[in-house]
Coordinates of C-alpha atoms and ligand atoms in Angstrom, one line a residue:
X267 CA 13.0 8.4 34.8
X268 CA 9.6 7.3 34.0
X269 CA 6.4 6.5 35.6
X270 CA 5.9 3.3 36.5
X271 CA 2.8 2.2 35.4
X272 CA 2.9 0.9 32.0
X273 CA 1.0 -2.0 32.3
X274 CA 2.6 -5.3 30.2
X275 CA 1.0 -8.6 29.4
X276 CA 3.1 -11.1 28.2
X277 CA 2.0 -13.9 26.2
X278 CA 4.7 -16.5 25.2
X279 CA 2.9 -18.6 23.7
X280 CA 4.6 -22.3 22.1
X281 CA 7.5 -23.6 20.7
X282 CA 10.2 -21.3 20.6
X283 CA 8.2 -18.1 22.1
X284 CA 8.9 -18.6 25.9
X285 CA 12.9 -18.9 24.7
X286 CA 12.6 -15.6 22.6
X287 CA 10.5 -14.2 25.3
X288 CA 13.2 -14.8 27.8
X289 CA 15.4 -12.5 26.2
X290 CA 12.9 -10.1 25.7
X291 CA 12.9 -9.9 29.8
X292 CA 16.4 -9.2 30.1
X293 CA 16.1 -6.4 27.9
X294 CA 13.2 -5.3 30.4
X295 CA 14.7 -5.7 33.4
X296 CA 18.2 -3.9 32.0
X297 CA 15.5 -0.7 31.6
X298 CA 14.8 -1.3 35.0
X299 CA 18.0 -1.7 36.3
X300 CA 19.2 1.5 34.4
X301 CA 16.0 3.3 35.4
X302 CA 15.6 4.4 32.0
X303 CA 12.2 2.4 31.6
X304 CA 9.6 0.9 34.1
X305 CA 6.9 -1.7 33.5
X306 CA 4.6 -3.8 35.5
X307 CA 4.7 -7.3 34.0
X308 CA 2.4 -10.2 34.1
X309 CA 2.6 -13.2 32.1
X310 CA -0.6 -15.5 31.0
X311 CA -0.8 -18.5 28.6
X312 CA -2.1 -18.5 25.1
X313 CA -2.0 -21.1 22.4
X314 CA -1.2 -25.2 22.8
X315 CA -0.4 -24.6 26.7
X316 CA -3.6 -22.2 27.2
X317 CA -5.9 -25.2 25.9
X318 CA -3.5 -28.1 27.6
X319 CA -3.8 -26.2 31.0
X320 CA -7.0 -23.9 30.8
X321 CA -8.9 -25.9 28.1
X322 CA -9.3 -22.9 25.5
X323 CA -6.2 -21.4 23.3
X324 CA -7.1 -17.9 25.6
X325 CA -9.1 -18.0 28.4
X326 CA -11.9 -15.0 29.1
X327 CA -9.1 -14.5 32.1
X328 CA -6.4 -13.7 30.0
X329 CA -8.2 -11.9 27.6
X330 CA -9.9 -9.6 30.5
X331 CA -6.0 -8.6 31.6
X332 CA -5.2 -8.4 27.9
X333 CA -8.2 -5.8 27.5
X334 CA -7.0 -3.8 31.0
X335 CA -2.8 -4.0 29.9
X336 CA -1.4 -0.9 28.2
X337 CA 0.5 -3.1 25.9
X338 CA 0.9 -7.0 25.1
X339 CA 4.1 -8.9 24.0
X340 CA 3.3 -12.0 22.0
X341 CA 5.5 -14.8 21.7
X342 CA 4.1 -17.4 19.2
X343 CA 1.4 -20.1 18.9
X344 CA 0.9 -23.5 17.5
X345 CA 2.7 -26.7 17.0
X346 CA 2.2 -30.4 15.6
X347 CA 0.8 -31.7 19.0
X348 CA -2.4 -29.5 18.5
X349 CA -2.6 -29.4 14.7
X350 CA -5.7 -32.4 14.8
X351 CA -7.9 -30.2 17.7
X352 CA -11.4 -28.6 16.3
X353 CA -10.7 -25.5 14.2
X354 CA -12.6 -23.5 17.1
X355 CA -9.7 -24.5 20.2
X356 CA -6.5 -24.2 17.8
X357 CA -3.6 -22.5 19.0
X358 CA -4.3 -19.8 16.4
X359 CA -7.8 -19.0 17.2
X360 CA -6.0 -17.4 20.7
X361 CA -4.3 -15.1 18.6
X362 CA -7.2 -14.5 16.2
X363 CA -9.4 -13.4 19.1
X364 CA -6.4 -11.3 20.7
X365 CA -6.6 -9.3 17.5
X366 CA -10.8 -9.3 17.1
X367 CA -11.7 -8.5 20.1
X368 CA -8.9 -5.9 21.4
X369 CA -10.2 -4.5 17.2
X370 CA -6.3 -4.4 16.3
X371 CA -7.5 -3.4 12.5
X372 CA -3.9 -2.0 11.8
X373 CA -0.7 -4.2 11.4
X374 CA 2.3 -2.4 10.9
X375 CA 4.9 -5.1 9.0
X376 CA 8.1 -3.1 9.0
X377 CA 10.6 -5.1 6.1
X378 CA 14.1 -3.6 6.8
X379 CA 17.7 -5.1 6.2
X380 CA 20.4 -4.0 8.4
X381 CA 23.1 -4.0 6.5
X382 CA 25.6 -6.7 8.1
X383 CA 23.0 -9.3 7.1
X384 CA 22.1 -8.3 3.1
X385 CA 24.5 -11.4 2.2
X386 CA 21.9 -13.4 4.5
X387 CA 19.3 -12.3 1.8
X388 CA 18.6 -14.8 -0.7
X389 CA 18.4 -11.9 -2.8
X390 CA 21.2 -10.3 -4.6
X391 CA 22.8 -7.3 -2.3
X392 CA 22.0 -4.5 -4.7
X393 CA 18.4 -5.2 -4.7
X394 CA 17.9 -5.9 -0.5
X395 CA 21.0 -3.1 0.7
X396 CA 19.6 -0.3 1.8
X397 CA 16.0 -2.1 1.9
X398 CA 13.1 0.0 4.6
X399 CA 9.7 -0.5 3.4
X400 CA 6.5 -1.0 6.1
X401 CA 3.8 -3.7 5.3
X402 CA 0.6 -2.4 6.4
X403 CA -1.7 -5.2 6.6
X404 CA -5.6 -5.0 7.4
X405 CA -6.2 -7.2 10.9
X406 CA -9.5 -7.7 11.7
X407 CA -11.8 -7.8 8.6
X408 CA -11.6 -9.7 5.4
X409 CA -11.9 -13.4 5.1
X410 CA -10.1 -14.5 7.9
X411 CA -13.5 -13.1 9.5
X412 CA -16.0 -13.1 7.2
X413 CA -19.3 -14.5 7.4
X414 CA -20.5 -17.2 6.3
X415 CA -18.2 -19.6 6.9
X416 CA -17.8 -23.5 7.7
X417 CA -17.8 -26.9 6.0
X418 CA -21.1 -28.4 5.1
X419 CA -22.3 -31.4 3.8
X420 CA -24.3 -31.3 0.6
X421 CA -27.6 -32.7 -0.4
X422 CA -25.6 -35.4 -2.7
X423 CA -23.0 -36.0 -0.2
X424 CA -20.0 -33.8 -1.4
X425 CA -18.7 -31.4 0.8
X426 CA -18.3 -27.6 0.8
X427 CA -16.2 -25.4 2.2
X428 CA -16.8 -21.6 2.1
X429 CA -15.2 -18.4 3.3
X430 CA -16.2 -14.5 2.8
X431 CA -14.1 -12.1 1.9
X432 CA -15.8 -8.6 2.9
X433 CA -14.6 -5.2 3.5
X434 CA -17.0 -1.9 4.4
X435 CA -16.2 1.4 3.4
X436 CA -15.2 2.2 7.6
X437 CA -13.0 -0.7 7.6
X438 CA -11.1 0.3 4.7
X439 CA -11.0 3.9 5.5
X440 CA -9.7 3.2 8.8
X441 CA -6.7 1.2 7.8
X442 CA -5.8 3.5 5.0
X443 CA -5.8 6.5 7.0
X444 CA -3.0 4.8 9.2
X445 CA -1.2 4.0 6.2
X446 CA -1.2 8.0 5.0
X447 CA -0.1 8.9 8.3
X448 CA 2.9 6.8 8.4
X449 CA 3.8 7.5 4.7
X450 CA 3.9 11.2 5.7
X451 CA 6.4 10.4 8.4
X452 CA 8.6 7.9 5.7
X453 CA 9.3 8.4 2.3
X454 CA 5.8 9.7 1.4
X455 CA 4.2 7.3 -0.8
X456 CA 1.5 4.5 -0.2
X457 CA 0.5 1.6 -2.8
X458 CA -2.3 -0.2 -2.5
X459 CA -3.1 -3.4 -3.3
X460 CA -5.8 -5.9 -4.2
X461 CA -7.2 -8.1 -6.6
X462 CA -9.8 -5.1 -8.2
X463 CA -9.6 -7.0 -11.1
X464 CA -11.4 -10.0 -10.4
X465 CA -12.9 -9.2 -6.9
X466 CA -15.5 -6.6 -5.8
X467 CA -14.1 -6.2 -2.5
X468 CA -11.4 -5.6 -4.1
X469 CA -13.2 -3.2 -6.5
X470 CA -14.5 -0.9 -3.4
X471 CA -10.5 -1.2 -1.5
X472 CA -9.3 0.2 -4.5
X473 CA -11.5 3.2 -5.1
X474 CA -12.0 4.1 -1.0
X475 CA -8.6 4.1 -0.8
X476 CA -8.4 7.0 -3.7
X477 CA -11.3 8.8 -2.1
X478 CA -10.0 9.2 0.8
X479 CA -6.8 10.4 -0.7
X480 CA -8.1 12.5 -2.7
X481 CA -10.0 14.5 0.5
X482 CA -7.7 14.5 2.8
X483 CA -4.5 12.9 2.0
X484 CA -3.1 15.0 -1.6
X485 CA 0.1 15.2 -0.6
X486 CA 1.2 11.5 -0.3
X487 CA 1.7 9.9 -3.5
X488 CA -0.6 6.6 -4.1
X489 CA -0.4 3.7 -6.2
X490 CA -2.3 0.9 -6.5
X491 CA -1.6 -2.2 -7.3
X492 CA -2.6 -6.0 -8.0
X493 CA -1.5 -8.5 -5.4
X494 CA -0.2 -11.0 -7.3
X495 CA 2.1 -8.3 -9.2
X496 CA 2.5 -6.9 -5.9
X497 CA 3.9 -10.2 -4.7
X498 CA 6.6 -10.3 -8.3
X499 CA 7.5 -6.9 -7.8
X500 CA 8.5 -7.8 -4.1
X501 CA 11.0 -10.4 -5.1
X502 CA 12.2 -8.2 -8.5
X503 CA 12.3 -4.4 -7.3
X504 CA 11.3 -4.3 -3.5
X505 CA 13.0 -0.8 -3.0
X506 CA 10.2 0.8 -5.5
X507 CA 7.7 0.8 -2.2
X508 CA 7.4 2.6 0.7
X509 CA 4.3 1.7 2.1
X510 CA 2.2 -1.2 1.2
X511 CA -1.5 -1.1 2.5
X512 CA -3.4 -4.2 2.2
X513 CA -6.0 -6.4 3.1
X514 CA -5.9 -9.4 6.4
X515 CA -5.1 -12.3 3.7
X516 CA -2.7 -10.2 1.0
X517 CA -1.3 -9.1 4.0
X518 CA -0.5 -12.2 5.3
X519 CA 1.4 -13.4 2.1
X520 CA 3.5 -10.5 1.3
X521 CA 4.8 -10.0 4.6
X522 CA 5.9 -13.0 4.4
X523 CA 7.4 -12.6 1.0
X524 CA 8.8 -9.3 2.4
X525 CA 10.4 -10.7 5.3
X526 CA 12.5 -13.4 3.3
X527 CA 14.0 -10.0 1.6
X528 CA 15.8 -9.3 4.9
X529 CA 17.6 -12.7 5.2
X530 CA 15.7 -14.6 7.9
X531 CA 11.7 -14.2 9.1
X532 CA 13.8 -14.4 12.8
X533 CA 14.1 -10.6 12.1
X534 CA 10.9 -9.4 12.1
X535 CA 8.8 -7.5 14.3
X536 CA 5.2 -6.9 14.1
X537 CA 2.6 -4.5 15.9
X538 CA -0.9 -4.5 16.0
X539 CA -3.1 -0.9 16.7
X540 CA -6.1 -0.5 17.6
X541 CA -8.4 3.2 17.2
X542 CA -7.2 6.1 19.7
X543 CA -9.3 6.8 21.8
X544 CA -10.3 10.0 23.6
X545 CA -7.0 10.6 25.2
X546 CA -4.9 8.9 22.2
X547 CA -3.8 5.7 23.4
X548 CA -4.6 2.8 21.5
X549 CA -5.1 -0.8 22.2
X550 CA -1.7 -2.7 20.8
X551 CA -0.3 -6.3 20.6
X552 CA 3.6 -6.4 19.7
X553 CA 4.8 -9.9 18.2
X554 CA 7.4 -11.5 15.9
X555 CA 6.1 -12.1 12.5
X556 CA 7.6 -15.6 13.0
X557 CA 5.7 -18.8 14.4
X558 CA 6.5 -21.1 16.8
X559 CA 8.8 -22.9 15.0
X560 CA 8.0 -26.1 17.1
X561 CA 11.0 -28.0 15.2
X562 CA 13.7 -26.2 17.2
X563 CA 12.1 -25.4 19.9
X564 CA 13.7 -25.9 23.1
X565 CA 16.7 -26.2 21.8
X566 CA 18.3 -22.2 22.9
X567 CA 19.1 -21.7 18.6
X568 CA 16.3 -19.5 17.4
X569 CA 16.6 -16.1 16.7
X570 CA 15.3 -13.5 20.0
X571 CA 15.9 -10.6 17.9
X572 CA 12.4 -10.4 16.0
X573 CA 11.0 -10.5 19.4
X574 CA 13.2 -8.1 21.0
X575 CA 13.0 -5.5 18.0
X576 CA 9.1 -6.2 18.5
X577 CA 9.0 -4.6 22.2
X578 CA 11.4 -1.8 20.4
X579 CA 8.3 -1.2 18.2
X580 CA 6.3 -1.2 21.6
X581 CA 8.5 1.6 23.4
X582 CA 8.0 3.9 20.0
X583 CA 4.4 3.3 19.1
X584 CA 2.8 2.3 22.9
X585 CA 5.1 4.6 24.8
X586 CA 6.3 7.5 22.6
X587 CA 10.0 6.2 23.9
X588 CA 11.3 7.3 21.0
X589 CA 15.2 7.1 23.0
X590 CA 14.5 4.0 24.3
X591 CA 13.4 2.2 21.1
X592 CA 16.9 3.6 19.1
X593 CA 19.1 2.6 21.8
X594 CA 17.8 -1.4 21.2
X595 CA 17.4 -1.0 17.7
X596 CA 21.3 0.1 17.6
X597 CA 22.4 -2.5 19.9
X598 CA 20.6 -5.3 17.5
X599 CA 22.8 -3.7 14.7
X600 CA 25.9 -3.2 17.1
X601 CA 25.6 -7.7 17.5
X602 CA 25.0 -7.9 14.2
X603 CA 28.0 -5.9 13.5
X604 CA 30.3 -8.2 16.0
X605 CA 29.4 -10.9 13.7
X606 CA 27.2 -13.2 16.0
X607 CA 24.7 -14.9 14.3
X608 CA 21.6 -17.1 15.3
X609 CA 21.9 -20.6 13.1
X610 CA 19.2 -18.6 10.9
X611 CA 21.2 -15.8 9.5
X612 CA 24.7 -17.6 9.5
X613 CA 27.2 -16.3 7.1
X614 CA 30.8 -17.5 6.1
X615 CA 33.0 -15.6 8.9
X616 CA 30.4 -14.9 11.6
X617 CA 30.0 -16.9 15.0
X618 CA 27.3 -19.4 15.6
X619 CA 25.6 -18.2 18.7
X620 CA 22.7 -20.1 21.0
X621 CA 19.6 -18.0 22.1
X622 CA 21.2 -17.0 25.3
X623 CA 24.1 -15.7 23.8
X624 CA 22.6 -13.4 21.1
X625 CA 20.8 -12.1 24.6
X626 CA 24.2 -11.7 26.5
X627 CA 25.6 -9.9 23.3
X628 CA 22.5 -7.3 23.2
X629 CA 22.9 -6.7 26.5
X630 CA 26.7 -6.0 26.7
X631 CA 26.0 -4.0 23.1
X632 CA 22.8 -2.0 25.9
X633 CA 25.5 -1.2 28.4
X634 CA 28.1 0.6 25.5
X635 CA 24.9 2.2 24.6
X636 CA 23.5 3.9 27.9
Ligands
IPM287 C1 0.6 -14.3 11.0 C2 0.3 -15.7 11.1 C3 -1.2 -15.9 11.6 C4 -2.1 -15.3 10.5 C5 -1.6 -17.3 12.0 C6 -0.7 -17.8 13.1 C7 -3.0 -17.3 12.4 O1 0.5 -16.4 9.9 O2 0.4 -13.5 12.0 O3 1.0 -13.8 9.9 O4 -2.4 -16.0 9.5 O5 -2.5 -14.2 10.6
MG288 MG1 1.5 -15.2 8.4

């Protein structure tokens, strides 16, 4: 039985995040019930509904309780009703200040297929079976931050747009020190990847990264890597990598790409670390690497499992519930083994299921489990 003061936020967010969010509370309160895990929940609004009802995508409210929480659970943002709003009150920029200001620099992408799903790969089986390879992507730096930025209007009347993309030697250090750390727990290898050949940010990524392996990390193998081969070598031989480390906007694309691999972006979790501090805890946001999907939403057919396998990733890397985190990881490839399937990872011979029922199904698969 655990203490029970592990402090949760959760942010739903749009679309179809409260529905997958839902789901994610059963699994909570089944913890509960069981007594094998206790949190103290709150809920708070980020996204469309933040601005609709509090007039910003987060409000200095939420983000206080965000700060104070030992972990948050993001659903997703964003949708067509809020697509025309000022870049500076979008859903996204909720999420984008999550991530800044709680300094989440380290995103851990992890691409795996379970195997009753590699025909739900667009990818042949023999290069997706067997698939486990963790996307490390840079959060907080590059040009999704970079100064300057904006739209201006020229002396002749044409407009310009401009974005920085800029990395510091700490910044880069930082996130590849996380990524040496989790190689050494995996299959011991890093690659690294940027565009060195036609960017000087890209130029200094590539040679911190071999500095700092060369001092302190000689016994992981590193690689590095362009991102646009990076990005063909995804789709042709993923099963060469083990851990990709990369920057905020290569980061974004391949795990993307990487996620396809597993049949469905519906089953991918995400978590975002910040720096230990004195007493090792870290600041962290869990979330689905999937958006808010606003054409389906409402609907009970989207996929909870990214979301649930994203508060797995929570009880391992918040919580050091190393027990906890197998038995829900097991039961997601116990229903996948039963043959229900969300409408997104459908196969010939499995059962269509709604929202609520891929819940019911983990929860009955939980109760074998305990
Ligand atoms: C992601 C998303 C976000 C990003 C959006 C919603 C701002 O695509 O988490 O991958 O670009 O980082
Ligand atoms: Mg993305």
């Amino acid at each position: 039985m655990s203490t029970p003061n592990k402090k949760l936020l959760i942010l739903p967010g749009d679309g179809i995040g409260p529905e997958v969010m839902r789901q994610v509370h059963r699994v909570i309160e089944w913890f509960d019930k069981k007594r094998l895990a206790r949190f103290e929940t709150s809920e708070g609004l980020v996204g469309g509904c933040a601005y609709d009802s509090e007039g910003a995508p987060i409000s200095d409210e939420t983000m206080a309780r965000a700060q104070e929480s030992d972990a948050v659970l993001f659903g997703a943002v964003g949708g067509p009703k809020w697509e025309a709003l000022p870049f500076a009150v979008r859903p996204e920029r909720g999420l984008l200040r999550l991530r800044k200001e709680m300094g989440l620099f380290a995103n851990l992408r992890p691409a795996m297929v379970f195997e009753p799903l590699v025909g739900a790969s667009t990818l042949k089986p023999e290069v997706v079976s067997g698939l486990d390879i963790m996307i490390l992507r840079e959060l907080t730096g590059g040009v999704y931050f970079g100064e300057p930025r904006g739209i201006e209007t020229l002396p002749n009347g044409e407009r310009r747009g401009v974005n920085t993309q800029v990395y510091t030697t700490s910044e880069i250090v930082r996130v590849g020190r996380v990524a040496f750390e989790l190689a050494r727990k995996r299959r011991n290898k890093v690659c690294s990847v940027e565009k060195a050949n036609v960017m000087e940010s890209g130029e200094l990524w590539r040679e911190e990264m071999q500095k700092l392996h060369d001092a302190e990390y000689k016994d992981v193998e590193l690689s590095h890597m362009y991102a646009d081969n990076c990005a063909m070598q995804l789709v042709r031989n993923p099963k060469q990598f083990d851990v990709i480390v990369t920057d905020n906007l290569f980061g974004d694309i391949l795990s993307d790409c990487a996620a396809m691999l597993t049949g469905s972006l519906g089953m991918l979790p995400s978590a975002s670390l910040g720096a230990a501090d004195s007493t090792g805890r870290r600041k962290a946001l869990y979330e689905p690497v999937h958006g808010s999907a606003p054409d389906i939403a409402g609907k009970d057919i989207a996929n909870p499992l990214a979301c649930v396998l994203s508060f797995a990733m929570m009880l391992r890397y918040s919580f050091d519930m190393t027990e906890q985190a197998d038995i829900v990881e097991k039961a997601v490839q116990s229903a996948l083994a039963r043959g229900v399937r969300t409408t997104d990872i459908m196969q010939p011979g499995t059962a269509r299921v709604s929202t609520t029922v891929m819940g019911d199904t983990l929860l009955r698969e939980l109760d074998k489990l305990a």
